[in-house]
Short mmCIF file of C-alpha atoms and ligand atoms in Angstrom, two decimals:
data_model
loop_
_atom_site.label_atom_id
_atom_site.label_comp_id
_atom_site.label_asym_id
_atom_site.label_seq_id
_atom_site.Cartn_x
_atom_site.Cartn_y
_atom_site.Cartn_z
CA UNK B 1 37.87 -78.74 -13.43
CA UNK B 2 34.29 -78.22 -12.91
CA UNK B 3 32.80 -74.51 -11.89
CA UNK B 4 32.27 -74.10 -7.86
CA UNK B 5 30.74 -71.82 -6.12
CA UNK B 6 33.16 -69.93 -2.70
CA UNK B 7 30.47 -68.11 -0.49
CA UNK B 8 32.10 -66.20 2.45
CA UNK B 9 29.27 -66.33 4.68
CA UNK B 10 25.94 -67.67 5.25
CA UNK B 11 22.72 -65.74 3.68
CA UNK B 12 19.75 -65.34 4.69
CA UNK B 13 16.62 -67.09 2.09
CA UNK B 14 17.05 -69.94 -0.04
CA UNK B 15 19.05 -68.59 -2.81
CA UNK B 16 22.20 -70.55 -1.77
CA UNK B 17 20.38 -73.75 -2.23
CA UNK B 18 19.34 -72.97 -5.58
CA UNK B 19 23.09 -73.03 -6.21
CA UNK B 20 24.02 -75.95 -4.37
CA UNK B 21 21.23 -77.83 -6.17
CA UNK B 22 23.95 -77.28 -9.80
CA UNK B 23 27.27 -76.61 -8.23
CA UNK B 24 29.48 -77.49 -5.52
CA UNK B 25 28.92 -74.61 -3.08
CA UNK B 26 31.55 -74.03 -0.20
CA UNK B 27 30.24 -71.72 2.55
CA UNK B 28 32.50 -70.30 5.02
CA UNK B 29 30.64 -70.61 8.12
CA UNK B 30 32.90 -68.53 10.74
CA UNK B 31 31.66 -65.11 11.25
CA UNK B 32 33.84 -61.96 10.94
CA UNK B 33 36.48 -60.12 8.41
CA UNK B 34 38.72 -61.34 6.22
CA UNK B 35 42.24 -60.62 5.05
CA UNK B 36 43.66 -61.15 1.63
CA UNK B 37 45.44 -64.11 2.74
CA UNK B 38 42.52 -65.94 3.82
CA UNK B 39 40.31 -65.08 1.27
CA UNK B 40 42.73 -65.88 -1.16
CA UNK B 41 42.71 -69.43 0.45
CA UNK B 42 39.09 -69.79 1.11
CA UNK B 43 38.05 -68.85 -2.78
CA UNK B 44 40.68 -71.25 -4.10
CA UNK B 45 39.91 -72.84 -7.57
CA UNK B 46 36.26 -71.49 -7.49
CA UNK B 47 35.25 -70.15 -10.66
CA UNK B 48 32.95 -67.92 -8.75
CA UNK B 49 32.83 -66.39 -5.15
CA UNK B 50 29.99 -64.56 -3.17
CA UNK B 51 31.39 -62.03 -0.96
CA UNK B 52 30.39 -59.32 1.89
CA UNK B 53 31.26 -56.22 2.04
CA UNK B 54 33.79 -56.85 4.97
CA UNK B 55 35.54 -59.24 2.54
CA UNK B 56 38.92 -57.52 0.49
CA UNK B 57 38.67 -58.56 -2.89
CA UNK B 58 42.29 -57.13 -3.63
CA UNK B 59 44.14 -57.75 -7.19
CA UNK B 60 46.38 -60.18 -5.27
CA UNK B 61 43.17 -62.11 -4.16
CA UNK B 62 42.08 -62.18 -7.94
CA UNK B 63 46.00 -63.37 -8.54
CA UNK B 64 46.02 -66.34 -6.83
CA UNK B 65 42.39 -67.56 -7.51
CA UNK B 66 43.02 -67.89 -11.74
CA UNK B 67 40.43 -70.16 -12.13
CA UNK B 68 37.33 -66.78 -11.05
CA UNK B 69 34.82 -66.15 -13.47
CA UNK B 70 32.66 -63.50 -11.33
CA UNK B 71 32.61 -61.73 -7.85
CA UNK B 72 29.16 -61.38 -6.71
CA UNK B 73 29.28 -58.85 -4.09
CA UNK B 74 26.29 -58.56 -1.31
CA UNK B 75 26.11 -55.25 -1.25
CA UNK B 76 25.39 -52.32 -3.42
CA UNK B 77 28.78 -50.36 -2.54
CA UNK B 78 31.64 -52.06 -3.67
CA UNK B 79 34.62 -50.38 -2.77
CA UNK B 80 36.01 -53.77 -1.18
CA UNK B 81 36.81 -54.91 -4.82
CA UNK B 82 39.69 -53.79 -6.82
CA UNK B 83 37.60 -53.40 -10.05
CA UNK B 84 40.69 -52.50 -12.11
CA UNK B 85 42.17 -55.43 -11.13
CA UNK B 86 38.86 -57.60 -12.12
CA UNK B 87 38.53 -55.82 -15.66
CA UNK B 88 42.78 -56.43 -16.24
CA UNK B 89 41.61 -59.97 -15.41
CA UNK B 90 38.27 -60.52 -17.47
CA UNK B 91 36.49 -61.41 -14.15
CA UNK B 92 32.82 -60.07 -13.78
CA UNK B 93 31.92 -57.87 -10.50
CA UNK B 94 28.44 -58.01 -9.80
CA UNK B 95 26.49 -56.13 -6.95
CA UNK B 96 22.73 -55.56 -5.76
CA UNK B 97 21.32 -52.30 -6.59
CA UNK B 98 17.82 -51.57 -6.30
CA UNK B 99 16.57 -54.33 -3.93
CA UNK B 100 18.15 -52.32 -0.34
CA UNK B 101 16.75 -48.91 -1.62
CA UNK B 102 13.98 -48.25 0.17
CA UNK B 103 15.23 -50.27 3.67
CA UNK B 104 18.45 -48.39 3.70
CA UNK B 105 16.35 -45.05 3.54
CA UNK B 106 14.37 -45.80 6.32
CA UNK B 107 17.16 -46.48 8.04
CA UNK B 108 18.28 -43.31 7.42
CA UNK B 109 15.10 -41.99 8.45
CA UNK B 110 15.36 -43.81 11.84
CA UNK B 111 18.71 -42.21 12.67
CA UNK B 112 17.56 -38.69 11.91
CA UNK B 113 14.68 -38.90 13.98
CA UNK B 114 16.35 -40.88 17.06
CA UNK B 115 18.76 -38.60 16.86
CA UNK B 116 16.63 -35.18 16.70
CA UNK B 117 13.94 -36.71 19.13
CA UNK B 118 16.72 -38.36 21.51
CA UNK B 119 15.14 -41.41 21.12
CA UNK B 120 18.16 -43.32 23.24
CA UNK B 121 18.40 -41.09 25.50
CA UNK B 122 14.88 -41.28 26.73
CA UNK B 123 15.05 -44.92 26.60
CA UNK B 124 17.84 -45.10 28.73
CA UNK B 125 16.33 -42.63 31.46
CA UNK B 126 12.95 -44.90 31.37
CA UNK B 127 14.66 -48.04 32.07
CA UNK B 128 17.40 -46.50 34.98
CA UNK B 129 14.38 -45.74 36.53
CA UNK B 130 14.53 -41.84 35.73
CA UNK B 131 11.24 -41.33 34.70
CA UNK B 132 8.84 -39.54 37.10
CA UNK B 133 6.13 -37.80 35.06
CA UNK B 134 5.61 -35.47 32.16
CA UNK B 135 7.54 -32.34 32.19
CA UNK B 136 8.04 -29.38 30.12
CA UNK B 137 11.70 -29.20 29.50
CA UNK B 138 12.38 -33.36 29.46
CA UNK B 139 14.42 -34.21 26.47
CA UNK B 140 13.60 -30.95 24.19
CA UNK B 141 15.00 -32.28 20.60
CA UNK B 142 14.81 -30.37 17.69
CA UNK B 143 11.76 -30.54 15.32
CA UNK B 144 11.82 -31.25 11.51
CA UNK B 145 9.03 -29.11 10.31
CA UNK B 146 10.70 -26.24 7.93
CA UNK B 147 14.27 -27.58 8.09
CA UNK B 148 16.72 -28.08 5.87
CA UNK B 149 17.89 -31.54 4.44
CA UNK B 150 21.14 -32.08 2.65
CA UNK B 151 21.53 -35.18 0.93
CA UNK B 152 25.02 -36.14 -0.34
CA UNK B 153 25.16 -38.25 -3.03
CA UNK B 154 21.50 -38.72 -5.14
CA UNK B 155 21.28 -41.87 -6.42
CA UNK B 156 18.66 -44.02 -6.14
CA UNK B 157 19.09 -44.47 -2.04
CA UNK B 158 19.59 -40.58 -1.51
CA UNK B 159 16.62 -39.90 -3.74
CA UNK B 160 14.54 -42.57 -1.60
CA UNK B 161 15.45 -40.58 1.16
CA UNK B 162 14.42 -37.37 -0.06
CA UNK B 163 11.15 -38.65 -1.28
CA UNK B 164 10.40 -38.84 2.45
CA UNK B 165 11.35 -35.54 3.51
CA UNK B 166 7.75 -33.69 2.05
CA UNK B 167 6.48 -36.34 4.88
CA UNK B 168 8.11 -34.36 7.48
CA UNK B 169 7.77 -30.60 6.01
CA UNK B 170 11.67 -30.96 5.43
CA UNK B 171 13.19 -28.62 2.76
CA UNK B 172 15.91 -31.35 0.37
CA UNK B 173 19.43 -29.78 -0.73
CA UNK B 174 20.93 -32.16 -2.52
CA UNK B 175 25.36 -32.41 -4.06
CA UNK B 176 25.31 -34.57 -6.62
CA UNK B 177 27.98 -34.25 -9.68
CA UNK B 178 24.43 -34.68 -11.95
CA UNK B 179 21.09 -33.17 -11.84
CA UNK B 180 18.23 -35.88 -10.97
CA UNK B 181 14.94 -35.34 -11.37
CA UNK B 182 13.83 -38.28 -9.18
CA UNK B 183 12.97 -36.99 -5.88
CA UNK B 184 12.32 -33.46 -4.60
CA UNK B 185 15.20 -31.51 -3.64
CA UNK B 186 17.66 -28.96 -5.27
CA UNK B 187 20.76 -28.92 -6.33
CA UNK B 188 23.91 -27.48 -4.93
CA UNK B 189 27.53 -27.23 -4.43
CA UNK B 190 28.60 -29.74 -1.10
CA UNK B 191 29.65 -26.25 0.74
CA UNK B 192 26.70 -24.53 0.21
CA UNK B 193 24.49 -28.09 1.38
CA UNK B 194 27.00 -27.71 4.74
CA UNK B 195 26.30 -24.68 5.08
CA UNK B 196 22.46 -24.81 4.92
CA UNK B 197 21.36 -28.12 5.98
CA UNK B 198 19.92 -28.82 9.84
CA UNK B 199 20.40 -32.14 8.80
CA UNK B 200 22.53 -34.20 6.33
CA UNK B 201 22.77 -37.47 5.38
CA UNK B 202 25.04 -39.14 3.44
CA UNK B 203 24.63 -41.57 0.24
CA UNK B 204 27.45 -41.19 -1.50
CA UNK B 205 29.60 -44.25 -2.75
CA UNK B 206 33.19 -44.99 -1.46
CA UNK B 207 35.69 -43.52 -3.81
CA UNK B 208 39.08 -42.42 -3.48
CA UNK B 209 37.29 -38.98 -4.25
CA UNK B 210 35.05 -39.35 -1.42
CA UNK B 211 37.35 -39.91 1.27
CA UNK B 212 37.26 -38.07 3.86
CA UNK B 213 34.64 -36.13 2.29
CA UNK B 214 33.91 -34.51 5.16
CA UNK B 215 36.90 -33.44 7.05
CA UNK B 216 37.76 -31.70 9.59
CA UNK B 217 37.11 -27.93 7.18
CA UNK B 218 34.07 -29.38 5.80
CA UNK B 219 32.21 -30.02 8.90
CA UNK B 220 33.33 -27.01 10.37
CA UNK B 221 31.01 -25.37 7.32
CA UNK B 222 27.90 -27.29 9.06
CA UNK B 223 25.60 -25.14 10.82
CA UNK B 224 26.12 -25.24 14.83
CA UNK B 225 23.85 -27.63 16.23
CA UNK B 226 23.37 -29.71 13.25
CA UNK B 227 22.81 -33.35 12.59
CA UNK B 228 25.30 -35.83 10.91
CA UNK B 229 23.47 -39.33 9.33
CA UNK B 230 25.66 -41.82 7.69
CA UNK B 231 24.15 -44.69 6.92
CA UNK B 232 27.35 -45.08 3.19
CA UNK B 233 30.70 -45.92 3.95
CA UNK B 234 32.57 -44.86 7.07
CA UNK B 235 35.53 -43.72 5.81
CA UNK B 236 33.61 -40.76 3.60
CA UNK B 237 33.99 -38.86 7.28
CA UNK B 238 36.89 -38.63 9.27
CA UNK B 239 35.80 -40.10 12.17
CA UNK B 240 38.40 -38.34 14.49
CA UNK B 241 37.18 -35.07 13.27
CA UNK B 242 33.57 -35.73 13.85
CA UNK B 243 34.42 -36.45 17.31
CA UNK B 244 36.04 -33.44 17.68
CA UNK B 245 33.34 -31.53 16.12
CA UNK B 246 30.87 -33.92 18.27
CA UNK B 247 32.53 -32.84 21.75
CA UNK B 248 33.21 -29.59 21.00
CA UNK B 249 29.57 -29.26 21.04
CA UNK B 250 29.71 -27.46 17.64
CA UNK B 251 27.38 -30.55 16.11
CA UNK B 252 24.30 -31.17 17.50
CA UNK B 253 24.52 -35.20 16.81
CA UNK B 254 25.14 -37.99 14.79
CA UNK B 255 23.43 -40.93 13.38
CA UNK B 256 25.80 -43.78 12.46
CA UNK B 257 25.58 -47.21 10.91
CA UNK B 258 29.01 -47.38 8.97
CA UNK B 259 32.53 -46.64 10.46
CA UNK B 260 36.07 -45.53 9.76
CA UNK B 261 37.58 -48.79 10.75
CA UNK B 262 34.56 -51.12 10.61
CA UNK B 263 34.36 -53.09 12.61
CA UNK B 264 35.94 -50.88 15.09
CA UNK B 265 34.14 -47.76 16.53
CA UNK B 266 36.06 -45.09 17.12
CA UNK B 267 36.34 -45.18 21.35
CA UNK B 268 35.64 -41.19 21.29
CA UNK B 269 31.87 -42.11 19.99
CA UNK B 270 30.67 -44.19 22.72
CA UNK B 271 30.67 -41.45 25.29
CA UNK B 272 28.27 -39.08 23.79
CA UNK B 273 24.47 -39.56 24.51
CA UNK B 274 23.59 -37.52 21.17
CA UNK B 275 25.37 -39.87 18.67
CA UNK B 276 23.26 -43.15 17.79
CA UNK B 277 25.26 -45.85 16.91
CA UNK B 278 23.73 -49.17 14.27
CA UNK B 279 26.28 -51.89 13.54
CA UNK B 280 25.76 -51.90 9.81
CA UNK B 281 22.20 -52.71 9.68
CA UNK B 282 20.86 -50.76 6.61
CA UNK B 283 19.73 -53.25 4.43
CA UNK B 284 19.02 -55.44 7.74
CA UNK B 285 15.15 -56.48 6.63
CA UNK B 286 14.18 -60.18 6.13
CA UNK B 287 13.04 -59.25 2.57
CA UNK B 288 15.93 -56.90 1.98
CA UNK B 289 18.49 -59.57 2.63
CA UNK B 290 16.88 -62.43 0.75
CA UNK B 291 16.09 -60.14 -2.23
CA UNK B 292 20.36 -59.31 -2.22
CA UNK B 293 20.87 -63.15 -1.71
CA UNK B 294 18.58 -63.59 -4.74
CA UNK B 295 20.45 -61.33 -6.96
CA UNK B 296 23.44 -62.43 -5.86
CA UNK B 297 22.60 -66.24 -7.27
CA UNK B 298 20.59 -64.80 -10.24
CA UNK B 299 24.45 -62.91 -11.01
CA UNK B 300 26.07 -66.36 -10.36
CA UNK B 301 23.79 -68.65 -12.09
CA UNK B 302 24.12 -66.07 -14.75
CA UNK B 303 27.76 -65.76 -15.66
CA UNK B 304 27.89 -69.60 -14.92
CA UNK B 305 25.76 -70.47 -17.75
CA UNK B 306 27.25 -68.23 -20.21
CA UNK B 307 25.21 -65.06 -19.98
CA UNK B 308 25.28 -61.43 -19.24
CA UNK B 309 24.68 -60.94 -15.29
CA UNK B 310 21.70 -58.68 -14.36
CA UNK B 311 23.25 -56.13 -12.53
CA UNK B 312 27.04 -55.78 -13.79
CA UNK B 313 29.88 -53.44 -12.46
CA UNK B 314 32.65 -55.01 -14.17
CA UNK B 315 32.45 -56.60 -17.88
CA UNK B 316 33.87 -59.60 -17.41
CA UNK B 317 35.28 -61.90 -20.79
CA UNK B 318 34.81 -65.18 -19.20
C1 DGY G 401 25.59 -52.16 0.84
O1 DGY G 401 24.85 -52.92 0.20
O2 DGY G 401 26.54 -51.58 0.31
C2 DGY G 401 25.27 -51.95 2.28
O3 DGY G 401 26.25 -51.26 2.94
C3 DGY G 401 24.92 -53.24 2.96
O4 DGY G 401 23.70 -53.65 2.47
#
């Protein structure tokens, strides 16, 4: 048989046309997660599937789809892959660094200033009606001049970050297991970063050593009153925790775009005015997304043909 092409879900640009111009391209049109079962299914006797980051690509996925050349994950992180599984198999894993950089820090940038400047909450009182002129103590937030920044995990989206802080006469603390040289900030152990930062954002990847990163102990190290961004993987907090450590008044607010149990949110979130909650939109820009849908095909067309993808996690053999 042939090589085909198993997308599981619609992208945005013209990338996907590109590869429906060479291969048979099967798109899976209904929106939503996947289990293994279904994916299993869907991806079939494609040699290669595109997949999100909602999508498990589990070693008994890669099992019964023998015919797979190459996952192409959308997304940068790609903890929804069993990569050991992949390598045991020869199968390439491919994801799309770079291009979601610089949108997924300002992202992180919006959350730590509409959380800080209660940006919801004085949206909400404008629209109920609650507005009725300038006063001195409406909405105090906190400023960002001379505080502290911790950045967990510096790579190239935590540097992007930090190379914004100077903007905003933030100090960067950064926990990193390497020194980088990229960005302003320095380096220190996680505890220390708690311990320190007014504000701190996470950027580190989803590993079995990240999570639950920060746990109930760890954010009890925070300062009082500070600000929790994640904008990585959910599970690298547990969420039950934060909303302890949210209600308890102990943390002064949270930014969120990822969850525990995406797409679930955890029920204890939705009642607090200082927590600002983003369904997963980091990367969300119309030249973001087509630039990931882009690499994506570039990693297809790539391994199709013969050739080394441009942005490899996996080695694959075939
Ligand atoms: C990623 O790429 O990992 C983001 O979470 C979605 O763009």
């Amino acid at each position: 048989m042939g090589d085909s092409i198993a997308v599981t879900a619609p992208l945005p640009g013209s990338a996907l046309e590109r590869l429906a111009a060479r291969w048979p391209v099967r798109v899976r049109e209904e929106p939503g997660p996947m289990g293994e079962e279904e994916m299993a299914a869907f991806i079939g006797t494609a040699t290669a599937a595109v997949t999100l980051l909602s999508h498990p690509v589990t070693a008994r996925v890669l099992e019964a789809c023998p015919a797979l050349r190459i996952v192409a994950n959308y997304a940068v992180g790609h903890d929804n892959v069993d990569l050991e599984a992949a390598r045991a198999r020869g199968i390439w894993v491919t994801n799309t660094p770079a291009v979601l950089t610089e949108a997924t820090a300002d992202l992180a940038w919006a959350l730590i200033l509409g959380v800080t400047r209660r940006i919801l909450e004085g949206d909400a009182l404008v629209r109920r009606g609650g507005f009725h002129g300038w006063e001195p103590s409406l909405l105090l937030g906190m400023g960002l001049q001379d505080r502290t920044l911790g950045i967990v995990g510096f790579g190239r989206i935590g540097q992007a970050v930090a190379r914004r802080a100077p903007a905003f006469g933030m100090e960067v603390l950064y926990a990193s297991r390497t020194e980088r040289s990229g960005a302003p900030g320095r380096r220190v152990e996680l505890e220390e970063l708690l311990a320190s930062s007014h504000v701190v954002s996470l950027h580190c990847p989803l590993t079995p050593a990240t999570h639950h990163l920060l746990d109930a102990r760890r954010l009890a190290l925070m300062r009082p009153g500070a600000v929790l961004v994640n904008t990585a993987r959910g599970p690298v907090v547990d969420e039950a925790a934060l909303v302890e450590a949210l209600s308890s008044g102990r943390l002064g607010g949270a930014g969120l775009d990822v969850y525990e149990r995406e797409p679930e949110v955890h029920p204890g979130l939705l009642g607090l005015s200082r927590v600002l909650l983003l369904p997963h939109v980091g990367s969300a820009t119309v030249e973001t997304r087509s630039a990931m849908a882009d690499l994506v095909a570039a990693n297809v067309e790539a391994v199709l043909e013969g050739r080394e993808p441009p942005t490899p996690v996996v080695r694959g053999e075939r």
